[in-house]
C-alpha cells in the first residue's frame, strides 16, 4: 500500500509513528511543511522536517516533542555571553550539527529535498520524507505593531509562535514566496500514485494549509485517484496541543472539528475523523458532503495512535468501495 501523508511537526510526526506501527509494510511518503523554516546565525533550520526525522529515527526529545534527546546547550550559553540574538529559539548542540550539515550541503548547491534525503540516511525514519518544496517559503503573521499604534507588521511565524507564544491577535497568515514555489521533486508523482492520502492531526493553517498553498499540490490531491482522509487536530473545541485556535481565527475558521472539515471542504476531503468527544458533529460533517466517523483521537501512546491510523485507512477503504460500487 502506497500512503502519502502531508505533515507538520509534532502532530504529524506522532501520527506517523502510529501509522508505521499499524502498517509496517506500507510504502509511506511524507510531504513535509517547510513554511516554518527559519535562518538563524547563518544556518537553515527546518523545524517540521527535523521533528519528523528525529521522531521516526528515535532521536527526539519525547517530553518536548521537538529537538534532540540527551541534548546539551553549550553553544547557546556561549552565544548568550556574546549577547547574540535571538535567544528565544531553542537550538541545542546536537541539533546544531543537523543545521550545519544542511546549510553546508545547500551552500554546495544541493536542493533541500536532496539534503533531507542525505540527513535521513543517518536517521532511517522508515518513510520517504520530502519537503513540500525546494524553494524558500516563509510563513509570516500579521500583528498589530506595538511600537506604532494603529499600524500592523508582519513577523516570522517562529517569532509569533515561539517568542510571543501566539498571544497577539493574528490578523493574517502570509506564506512569503509561495506563489513562485514549485512542489519538490517527487511530490506530485507520489500523490498521483498513492493508494491513500492522509492528513494527520497537524495544524490546518500553518502546517497542512501551507503545504496546500504550494501551486500544484492542492490540484494534484483533488485529481488523485486515492481517497484523502483527515484526522481532526481539534478536540472538544480546542487544539489538543499548541495554539492552532489563534491561526484558525486569522483565516476566519472556528476552532471546531466541524469547521476545520468544512475549511478543507468536500472537494479535497473524502473522509474525516473526529474524536468521540465530537461525535455530535458527525452529522454536520456528513451534511457538508464529507463521510465522517467519531473515534478516539488522542495520541497518548503508539498503540492508541496506530488505532487512529487504522480507523483512517478503514474509512479510506470504505469510501473507495462506495466510489467503485
Ligand atoms: P507542529 O508543526 O509541531 O505544530 O505540529 P503539527 O502541525 O504537525 O501538529 C500540531 C497539531 O497537532 C495541533 O493543532 C494539535 O492540536 C494537534 N495534536 C497534537 N497532539 C494531538 C493528539 O493527541 N490528538 C489530536 N487529535 N491532535 C493532536
Ligand atoms: Ca510546525
mmCIF file of C-alpha atoms and ligand atoms in Angstrom:
data_model
loop_
_atom_site.group_PDB
_atom_site.id
_atom_site.type_symbol
_atom_site.label_atom_id
_atom_site.label_comp_id
_atom_site.label_asym_id
_atom_site.label_seq_id
_atom_site.Cartn_x
_atom_site.Cartn_y
_atom_site.Cartn_z
ATOM 1 C CA UNK A 1 0.000 0.000 0.000
ATOM 2 C CA UNK A 2 1.353 3.415 -1.003
ATOM 3 C CA UNK A 3 0.411 6.064 1.539
ATOM 4 C CA UNK A 4 1.093 9.786 1.238
ATOM 5 C CA UNK A 5 0.917 11.898 4.410
ATOM 6 C CA UNK A 6 1.054 15.726 4.497
ATOM 7 C CA UNK A 7 2.767 16.571 7.770
ATOM 8 C CA UNK A 8 3.666 19.439 10.060
ATOM 9 C CA UNK A 9 5.841 18.855 13.121
ATOM 10 C CA UNK A 10 4.734 17.210 16.340
ATOM 11 C CA UNK A 11 1.184 16.207 15.363
ATOM 12 C CA UNK A 12 2.364 14.841 12.035
ATOM 13 C CA UNK A 13 5.373 13.023 13.476
ATOM 14 C CA UNK A 14 3.473 11.331 16.285
ATOM 15 C CA UNK A 15 0.758 10.215 13.891
ATOM 16 C CA UNK A 16 3.378 8.783 11.534
ATOM 17 C CA UNK A 17 4.804 6.662 14.333
ATOM 18 C CA UNK A 18 1.360 5.141 14.819
ATOM 19 C CA UNK A 19 0.834 4.697 11.077
ATOM 20 C CA UNK A 20 4.128 2.795 10.770
ATOM 21 C CA UNK A 21 3.100 0.532 13.669
ATOM 22 C CA UNK A 22 -0.306 -0.085 12.075
ATOM 23 C CA UNK A 23 1.076 -0.737 8.569
ATOM 24 C CA UNK A 24 4.710 -1.838 8.823
ATOM 25 C CA UNK A 25 4.753 -2.996 5.202
ATOM 26 C CA UNK A 26 3.339 0.218 3.732
ATOM 27 C CA UNK A 27 5.375 2.437 1.444
ATOM 28 C CA UNK A 28 4.948 5.830 3.140
ATOM 29 C CA UNK A 29 5.854 9.171 1.570
ATOM 30 C CA UNK A 30 5.705 12.215 3.830
ATOM 31 C CA UNK A 31 5.331 15.669 2.289
ATOM 32 C CA UNK A 32 6.683 17.969 4.998
ATOM 33 C CA UNK A 33 5.875 21.589 5.759
ATOM 34 C CA UNK A 34 8.768 23.988 5.276
ATOM 35 C CA UNK A 35 6.879 27.251 5.902
ATOM 36 C CA UNK A 36 8.195 27.170 9.489
ATOM 37 C CA UNK A 37 11.798 27.200 8.298
ATOM 38 C CA UNK A 38 13.977 29.935 9.712
ATOM 39 C CA UNK A 39 17.507 31.169 9.094
ATOM 40 C CA UNK A 40 19.386 31.651 12.351
ATOM 41 C CA UNK A 41 23.066 32.523 12.746
ATOM 42 C CA UNK A 42 23.571 31.789 9.066
ATOM 43 C CA UNK A 43 22.048 28.325 9.377
ATOM 44 C CA UNK A 44 18.948 26.939 7.705
ATOM 45 C CA UNK A 45 16.675 25.381 10.312
ATOM 46 C CA UNK A 46 13.723 23.192 9.242
ATOM 47 C CA UNK A 47 11.783 22.500 12.446
ATOM 48 C CA UNK A 48 8.976 20.394 10.966
ATOM 49 C CA UNK A 49 11.190 18.200 8.779
ATOM 50 C CA UNK A 50 13.518 17.636 11.725
ATOM 51 C CA UNK A 51 10.688 16.794 14.113
ATOM 52 C CA UNK A 52 9.511 14.083 11.707
ATOM 53 C CA UNK A 53 13.069 12.833 11.115
ATOM 54 C CA UNK A 54 14.057 12.755 14.788
ATOM 55 C CA UNK A 55 10.730 11.267 15.940
ATOM 56 C CA UNK A 56 10.770 8.409 13.444
ATOM 57 C CA UNK A 57 14.528 7.973 13.837
ATOM 58 C CA UNK A 58 14.310 7.609 17.653
ATOM 59 C CA UNK A 59 16.314 10.788 18.216
ATOM 60 C CA UNK A 60 13.538 13.035 19.510
ATOM 61 C CA UNK A 61 13.170 14.545 22.965
ATOM 62 C CA UNK A 62 9.923 12.747 23.833
ATOM 63 C CA UNK A 63 8.714 15.107 26.555
ATOM 64 C CA UNK A 64 9.246 18.246 24.500
ATOM 65 C CA UNK A 65 8.148 16.707 21.210
ATOM 66 C CA UNK A 66 10.856 18.639 19.332
ATOM 67 C CA UNK A 67 14.647 18.755 19.434
ATOM 68 C CA UNK A 68 17.160 16.049 20.267
ATOM 69 C CA UNK A 69 17.106 13.696 23.213
ATOM 70 C CA UNK A 70 20.096 13.940 25.594
ATOM 71 C CA UNK A 71 20.642 17.465 24.333
ATOM 72 C CA UNK A 72 23.231 19.875 25.757
ATOM 73 C CA UNK A 73 23.240 23.664 25.392
ATOM 74 C CA UNK A 74 26.865 24.846 25.372
ATOM 75 C CA UNK A 75 26.595 26.732 22.092
ATOM 76 C CA UNK A 76 23.515 28.623 23.255
ATOM 77 C CA UNK A 77 25.263 29.581 26.509
ATOM 78 C CA UNK A 78 28.318 30.802 24.668
ATOM 79 C CA UNK A 79 26.207 32.785 22.187
ATOM 80 C CA UNK A 80 24.355 34.340 25.127
ATOM 81 C CA UNK A 81 27.650 35.516 26.571
ATOM 82 C CA UNK A 82 28.277 37.383 23.316
ATOM 83 C CA UNK A 83 24.809 38.898 23.636
ATOM 84 C CA UNK A 84 23.808 37.436 20.276
ATOM 85 C CA UNK A 85 20.092 37.423 19.398
ATOM 86 C CA UNK A 86 17.709 35.680 19.132
ATOM 87 C CA UNK A 87 17.785 33.762 22.387
ATOM 88 C CA UNK A 88 14.169 32.593 22.238
ATOM 89 C CA UNK A 89 14.612 29.842 19.657
ATOM 90 C CA UNK A 90 15.988 26.677 21.261
ATOM 91 C CA UNK A 91 18.850 25.159 19.309
ATOM 92 C CA UNK A 92 20.836 22.566 21.231
ATOM 93 C CA UNK A 93 24.335 21.350 20.459
ATOM 94 C CA UNK A 94 23.280 18.061 18.851
ATOM 95 C CA UNK A 95 20.593 19.807 16.846
ATOM 96 C CA UNK A 96 23.142 22.373 15.608
ATOM 97 C CA UNK A 97 25.021 19.594 13.830
ATOM 98 C CA UNK A 98 21.959 18.871 11.681
ATOM 99 C CA UNK A 99 21.597 22.536 10.704
ATOM 100 C CA UNK A 100 25.299 22.878 9.965
ATOM 101 C CA UNK A 101 25.290 19.826 7.691
ATOM 102 C CA UNK A 102 22.127 21.025 5.951
ATOM 103 C CA UNK A 103 23.450 24.542 5.404
ATOM 104 C CA UNK A 104 26.805 23.283 4.185
ATOM 105 C CA UNK A 105 25.161 20.975 1.631
ATOM 106 C CA UNK A 106 22.823 23.716 0.458
ATOM 107 C CA UNK A 107 25.761 26.115 0.065
ATOM 108 C CA UNK A 108 27.379 23.449 -2.116
ATOM 109 C CA UNK A 109 24.310 23.594 -4.351
ATOM 110 C CA UNK A 110 22.135 20.693 -3.224
ATOM 111 C CA UNK A 111 18.384 21.264 -3.057
ATOM 112 C CA UNK A 112 16.528 20.868 0.241
ATOM 113 C CA UNK A 113 14.964 17.575 -0.890
ATOM 114 C CA UNK A 114 18.381 16.065 -1.676
ATOM 115 C CA UNK A 115 19.751 17.345 1.623
ATOM 116 C CA UNK A 116 16.776 15.913 3.539
ATOM 117 C CA UNK A 117 17.368 12.548 1.895
ATOM 118 C CA UNK A 118 21.014 12.704 2.942
ATOM 119 C CA UNK A 119 20.123 13.565 6.541
ATOM 120 C CA UNK A 120 17.600 10.709 6.570
ATOM 121 C CA UNK A 121 20.337 8.268 5.572
ATOM 122 C CA UNK A 122 21.524 8.650 9.142
ATOM 123 C CA UNK A 123 18.116 8.631 10.840
ATOM 124 C CA UNK A 124 16.428 5.892 8.807
ATOM 125 C CA UNK A 125 12.913 7.203 9.515
ATOM 126 C CA UNK A 126 11.332 4.311 7.603
ATOM 127 C CA UNK A 127 9.403 6.722 5.363
ATOM 128 C CA UNK A 128 10.399 8.800 2.362
ATOM 129 C CA UNK A 129 10.498 12.348 3.709
ATOM 130 C CA UNK A 130 10.216 15.084 1.061
ATOM 131 C CA UNK A 131 9.912 18.806 1.769
ATOM 132 C CA UNK A 132 6.824 20.354 0.130
ATOM 133 C CA UNK A 133 9.172 22.483 -1.988
ATOM 134 C CA UNK A 134 12.856 23.097 -2.573
ATOM 135 C CA UNK A 135 12.032 26.792 -2.923
ATOM 136 C CA UNK A 136 12.154 29.095 0.063
ATOM 137 C CA UNK A 137 8.732 29.736 1.585
ATOM 138 C CA UNK A 138 8.388 31.508 4.932
ATOM 139 C CA UNK A 139 5.202 31.858 6.897
ATOM 140 C CA UNK A 140 4.679 35.322 8.378
ATOM 141 C CA UNK A 141 1.964 36.504 10.733
ATOM 142 C CA UNK A 142 0.408 39.970 10.551
ATOM 143 C CA UNK A 143 0.002 41.512 14.021
ATOM 144 C CA UNK A 144 -0.522 44.988 15.487
ATOM 145 C CA UNK A 145 2.769 46.872 15.721
ATOM 146 C CA UNK A 146 3.135 47.791 19.416
ATOM 147 C CA UNK A 147 5.711 50.461 18.514
ATOM 148 C CA UNK A 148 3.445 52.214 16.022
ATOM 149 C CA UNK A 149 -0.133 52.207 17.306
ATOM 150 C CA UNK A 150 -2.721 51.892 14.544
ATOM 151 C CA UNK A 151 -0.345 50.055 12.218
ATOM 152 C CA UNK A 152 0.379 46.422 11.608
ATOM 153 C CA UNK A 153 3.512 44.482 10.799
ATOM 154 C CA UNK A 154 4.371 41.005 9.587
ATOM 155 C CA UNK A 155 6.651 38.884 11.746
ATOM 156 C CA UNK A 156 8.199 35.478 11.142
ATOM 157 C CA UNK A 157 5.970 32.597 12.197
ATOM 158 C CA UNK A 158 8.532 31.389 14.754
ATOM 159 C CA UNK A 159 8.687 34.837 16.353
ATOM 160 C CA UNK A 160 4.902 34.768 16.666
ATOM 161 C CA UNK A 161 4.694 31.161 17.855
ATOM 162 C CA UNK A 162 7.786 30.658 19.996
ATOM 163 C CA UNK A 163 8.733 34.149 21.183
ATOM 164 C CA UNK A 164 5.248 35.630 21.566
ATOM 165 C CA UNK A 165 3.502 32.290 22.359
ATOM 166 C CA UNK A 166 0.791 33.302 19.822
ATOM 167 C CA UNK A 167 -0.533 35.858 22.322
ATOM 168 C CA UNK A 168 -1.158 38.835 19.974
ATOM 169 C CA UNK A 169 -4.158 38.574 17.659
ATOM 170 C CA UNK A 170 -3.110 37.205 14.269
ATOM 171 C CA UNK A 171 -4.783 39.325 11.557
ATOM 172 C CA UNK A 172 -3.487 37.302 8.630
ATOM 173 C CA UNK A 173 -1.123 34.487 7.753
ATOM 174 C CA UNK A 174 1.108 35.082 4.749
ATOM 175 C CA UNK A 175 3.299 32.395 3.200
ATOM 176 C CA UNK A 176 6.001 34.558 1.650
ATOM 177 C CA UNK A 177 7.320 33.140 -1.613
ATOM 178 C CA UNK A 178 4.629 30.511 -2.028
ATOM 179 C CA UNK A 179 3.263 31.767 -5.363
ATOM 180 C CA UNK A 180 6.615 31.124 -7.017
ATOM 181 C CA UNK A 181 7.315 27.855 -5.192
ATOM 182 C CA UNK A 182 7.239 24.568 -7.067
ATOM 183 C CA UNK A 183 6.485 21.216 -5.453
ATOM 184 C CA UNK A 184 9.735 19.407 -4.630
ATOM 185 C CA UNK A 185 10.795 16.599 -6.978
ATOM 186 C CA UNK A 186 8.694 13.515 -6.279
ATOM 187 C CA UNK A 187 5.791 15.226 -4.518
ATOM 188 C CA UNK A 188 3.281 15.265 -7.374
ATOM 189 C CA UNK A 189 4.218 11.760 -8.541
ATOM 190 C CA UNK A 190 3.792 10.346 -5.026
ATOM 191 C CA UNK A 191 0.321 11.931 -4.777
ATOM 192 C CA UNK A 192 -0.695 10.653 -8.218
ATOM 193 C CA UNK A 193 0.493 7.111 -7.461
ATOM 194 C CA UNK A 194 -0.844 6.884 -3.896
ATOM 195 C CA UNK A 195 -3.437 4.355 -2.762
ATOM 196 C CA UNK A 196 -4.371 6.500 0.239
ATOM 197 C CA UNK A 197 -3.626 10.116 1.199
ATOM 198 C CA UNK A 198 -3.820 11.151 4.842
ATOM 199 C CA UNK A 199 -3.913 14.499 6.637
ATOM 200 C CA UNK A 200 -2.669 13.725 10.167
ATOM 201 C CA UNK A 201 -3.847 15.898 13.056
ATOM 202 C CA UNK A 202 -1.447 18.658 12.001
ATOM 203 C CA UNK A 203 -2.163 22.377 12.141
ATOM 204 C CA UNK A 204 -4.741 23.072 9.369
ATOM 205 C CA UNK A 205 -3.430 26.576 8.684
ATOM 206 C CA UNK A 206 0.331 26.776 9.198
ATOM 207 C CA UNK A 207 1.219 23.110 8.546
ATOM 208 C CA UNK A 208 -1.220 21.462 6.117
ATOM 209 C CA UNK A 209 -2.574 24.814 4.882
ATOM 210 C CA UNK A 210 0.914 25.908 3.862
ATOM 211 C CA UNK A 211 1.607 22.660 2.000
ATOM 212 C CA UNK A 212 -1.742 23.014 0.191
ATOM 213 C CA UNK A 213 -0.719 26.525 -0.841
ATOM 214 C CA UNK A 214 2.214 25.360 -2.960
ATOM 215 C CA UNK A 215 0.890 25.749 -6.520
ATOM 216 C CA UNK A 216 0.022 22.339 -7.933
ATOM 217 C CA UNK A 217 -0.267 20.361 -4.707
ATOM 218 C CA UNK A 218 -3.937 21.020 -3.993
ATOM 219 C CA UNK A 219 -4.900 20.261 -7.599
ATOM 220 C CA UNK A 220 -2.880 17.033 -7.500
ATOM 221 C CA UNK A 221 -4.749 15.948 -4.349
ATOM 222 C CA UNK A 222 -8.131 16.754 -5.885
ATOM 223 C CA UNK A 223 -7.258 14.863 -9.048
ATOM 224 C CA UNK A 224 -5.632 11.896 -7.300
ATOM 225 C CA UNK A 225 -7.461 8.600 -7.595
ATOM 226 C CA UNK A 226 -6.664 7.855 -3.931
ATOM 227 C CA UNK A 227 -9.113 8.933 -1.245
ATOM 228 C CA UNK A 228 -7.977 11.789 1.027
ATOM 229 C CA UNK A 229 -8.822 11.202 4.704
ATOM 230 C CA UNK A 230 -8.049 13.649 7.509
ATOM 231 C CA UNK A 231 -7.924 13.412 11.309
ATOM 232 C CA UNK A 232 -9.005 16.401 13.391
ATOM 233 C CA UNK A 233 -6.348 18.217 15.437
ATOM 234 C CA UNK A 234 -9.209 19.961 17.235
ATOM 235 C CA UNK A 235 -10.917 18.013 20.010
ATOM 236 C CA UNK A 236 -13.771 19.418 22.063
ATOM 237 C CA UNK A 237 -13.407 22.869 20.518
ATOM 238 C CA UNK A 238 -9.700 23.303 21.310
ATOM 239 C CA UNK A 239 -6.351 22.232 19.888
ATOM 240 C CA UNK A 240 -5.005 19.176 21.721
ATOM 241 C CA UNK A 241 -1.653 20.928 21.975
ATOM 242 C CA UNK A 242 -0.452 24.368 20.919
ATOM 243 C CA UNK A 243 -2.304 27.458 19.767
ATOM 244 C CA UNK A 244 -3.941 26.442 16.486
ATOM 245 C CA UNK A 245 -7.042 28.397 17.525
ATOM 246 C CA UNK A 246 -5.101 31.651 17.034
ATOM 247 C CA UNK A 247 -4.209 30.930 13.414
ATOM 248 C CA UNK A 248 -7.632 29.442 12.625
ATOM 249 C CA UNK A 249 -9.167 32.717 13.789
ATOM 250 C CA UNK A 250 -6.831 34.592 11.446
ATOM 251 C CA UNK A 251 -8.293 32.724 8.466
ATOM 252 C CA UNK A 252 -11.865 33.053 9.731
ATOM 253 C CA UNK A 253 -12.347 29.434 10.771
ATOM 254 C CA UNK A 254 -13.934 28.476 14.073
ATOM 255 C CA UNK A 255 -11.929 26.169 16.332
ATOM 256 C CA UNK A 256 -14.009 23.025 15.948
ATOM 257 C CA UNK A 257 -13.610 19.661 14.239
ATOM 258 C CA UNK A 258 -16.637 20.509 12.053
ATOM 259 C CA UNK A 259 -15.331 23.915 10.945
ATOM 260 C CA UNK A 260 -11.910 22.503 10.056
ATOM 261 C CA UNK A 261 -13.546 19.782 7.935
ATOM 262 C CA UNK A 262 -15.600 22.425 6.095
ATOM 263 C CA UNK A 263 -12.498 24.587 5.691
ATOM 264 C CA UNK A 264 -10.758 21.761 3.803
ATOM 265 C CA UNK A 265 -14.066 21.064 2.091
ATOM 266 C CA UNK A 266 -15.642 18.123 0.272
ATOM 267 C CA UNK A 267 -13.667 18.904 -2.898
ATOM 268 C CA UNK A 268 -10.494 17.933 -1.078
ATOM 269 C CA UNK A 269 -11.571 15.568 1.708
ATOM 270 C CA UNK A 270 -13.120 12.169 1.046
ATOM 271 C CA UNK A 271 -13.286 11.344 4.742
ATOM 272 C CA UNK A 272 -12.822 12.964 8.156
ATOM 273 C CA UNK A 273 -12.285 11.549 11.611
ATOM 274 C CA UNK A 274 -13.360 13.450 14.705
ATOM 275 C CA UNK A 275 -12.734 12.474 18.317
ATOM 276 C CA UNK A 276 -15.502 10.653 20.210
ATOM 277 C CA UNK A 277 -15.881 13.868 22.249
ATOM 278 C CA UNK A 278 -17.090 15.482 18.997
ATOM 279 C CA UNK A 279 -19.435 12.663 17.933
ATOM 280 C CA UNK A 280 -22.267 15.221 17.794
ATOM 281 C CA UNK A 281 -20.537 16.958 14.870
ATOM 282 C CA UNK A 282 -20.562 13.824 12.641
ATOM 283 C CA UNK A 283 -23.960 14.593 11.014
ATOM 284 C CA UNK A 284 -22.849 18.175 10.264
ATOM 285 C CA UNK A 285 -19.659 16.988 8.557
ATOM 286 C CA UNK A 286 -21.651 14.463 6.521
ATOM 287 C CA UNK A 287 -24.206 17.140 5.562
ATOM 288 C CA UNK A 288 -21.243 19.090 4.210
ATOM 289 C CA UNK A 289 -20.611 16.132 1.915
ATOM 290 C CA UNK A 290 -17.720 14.508 3.797
ATOM 291 C CA UNK A 291 -18.067 10.944 5.146
ATOM 292 C CA UNK A 292 -17.220 11.114 8.852
ATOM 293 C CA UNK A 293 -16.647 8.817 11.854
ATOM 294 C CA UNK A 294 -16.022 9.512 15.545
ATOM 295 C CA UNK A 295 -13.167 7.516 17.100
ATOM 296 C CA UNK A 296 -10.682 8.236 19.916
ATOM 297 C CA UNK A 297 -8.128 10.704 18.525
ATOM 298 C CA UNK A 298 -5.745 11.202 21.440
ATOM 299 C CA UNK A 299 -2.206 10.110 20.583
ATOM 300 C CA UNK A 300 -1.418 9.017 24.138
ATOM 301 C CA UNK A 301 0.860 6.169 23.035
ATOM 302 C CA UNK A 302 1.854 4.312 19.884
ATOM 303 C CA UNK A 303 -0.937 1.738 20.232
ATOM 304 C CA UNK A 304 -3.667 4.409 20.530
ATOM 305 C CA UNK A 305 -2.131 6.252 17.574
ATOM 306 C CA UNK A 306 -1.938 3.058 15.491
ATOM 307 C CA UNK A 307 -5.661 2.556 16.144
ATOM 308 C CA UNK A 308 -6.288 6.077 14.782
ATOM 309 C CA UNK A 309 -4.270 5.249 11.671
ATOM 310 C CA UNK A 310 -6.245 2.022 11.186
ATOM 311 C CA UNK A 311 -9.512 3.945 11.516
ATOM 312 C CA UNK A 312 -8.344 6.399 8.850
ATOM 313 C CA UNK A 313 -7.333 3.572 6.492
ATOM 314 C CA UNK A 314 -10.654 1.801 7.146
ATOM 315 C CA UNK A 315 -12.587 4.950 6.258
ATOM 316 C CA UNK A 316 -10.465 5.346 3.112
ATOM 317 C CA UNK A 317 -11.260 1.746 2.102
ATOM 318 C CA UNK A 318 -14.938 2.362 2.770
ATOM 319 C CA UNK A 319 -15.167 5.492 0.626
ATOM 320 C CA UNK A 320 -13.135 3.836 -2.118
ATOM 321 C CA UNK A 321 -15.553 0.864 -2.128
ATOM 322 C CA UNK A 322 -18.509 3.277 -2.256
ATOM 323 C CA UNK A 323 -16.950 5.131 -5.182
ATOM 324 C CA UNK A 324 -16.303 1.879 -7.015
ATOM 325 C CA UNK A 325 -19.778 0.483 -6.346
HETATM 326 P P1 LIG B 1 3.717 21.428 14.827
HETATM 327 O O1 LIG B 1 4.256 21.795 13.475
HETATM 328 O O2 LIG B 1 4.782 20.921 15.758
HETATM 329 O O3 LIG B 1 2.843 22.475 15.430
HETATM 330 O O4 LIG B 1 2.839 20.153 14.591
HETATM 331 P P2 LIG B 1 1.646 19.813 13.621
HETATM 332 O O5 LIG B 1 1.186 20.954 12.825
HETATM 333 O O6 LIG B 1 2.004 18.565 12.909
HETATM 334 O O7 LIG B 1 0.546 19.411 14.658
HETATM 335 C C1 LIG B 1 0.019 20.338 15.571
HETATM 336 C C2 LIG B 1 -1.382 19.950 15.893
HETATM 337 O O8 LIG B 1 -1.391 18.623 16.443
HETATM 338 C C3 LIG B 1 -2.027 20.822 16.944
HETATM 339 O O9 LIG B 1 -3.035 21.615 16.339
HETATM 340 C C4 LIG B 1 -2.614 19.838 17.957
HETATM 341 O O10 LIG B 1 -3.944 20.147 18.285
HETATM 342 C C5 LIG B 1 -2.522 18.508 17.241
HETATM 343 N N1 LIG B 1 -2.317 17.403 18.159
HETATM 344 C C6 LIG B 1 -1.266 17.213 18.995
HETATM 345 N N2 LIG B 1 -1.445 16.080 19.720
HETATM 346 C C7 LIG B 1 -2.645 15.548 19.328
HETATM 347 C C8 LIG B 1 -3.404 14.399 19.703
HETATM 348 O O11 LIG B 1 -3.006 13.597 20.556
HETATM 349 N N3 LIG B 1 -4.610 14.207 19.064
HETATM 350 C C9 LIG B 1 -5.078 15.075 18.110
HETATM 351 N N4 LIG B 1 -6.261 14.794 17.547
HETATM 352 N N5 LIG B 1 -4.398 16.166 17.744
HETATM 353 C C10 LIG B 1 -3.199 16.399 18.337
HETATM 354 CA CA1 LIG B 2 5.359 23.455 12.552
#
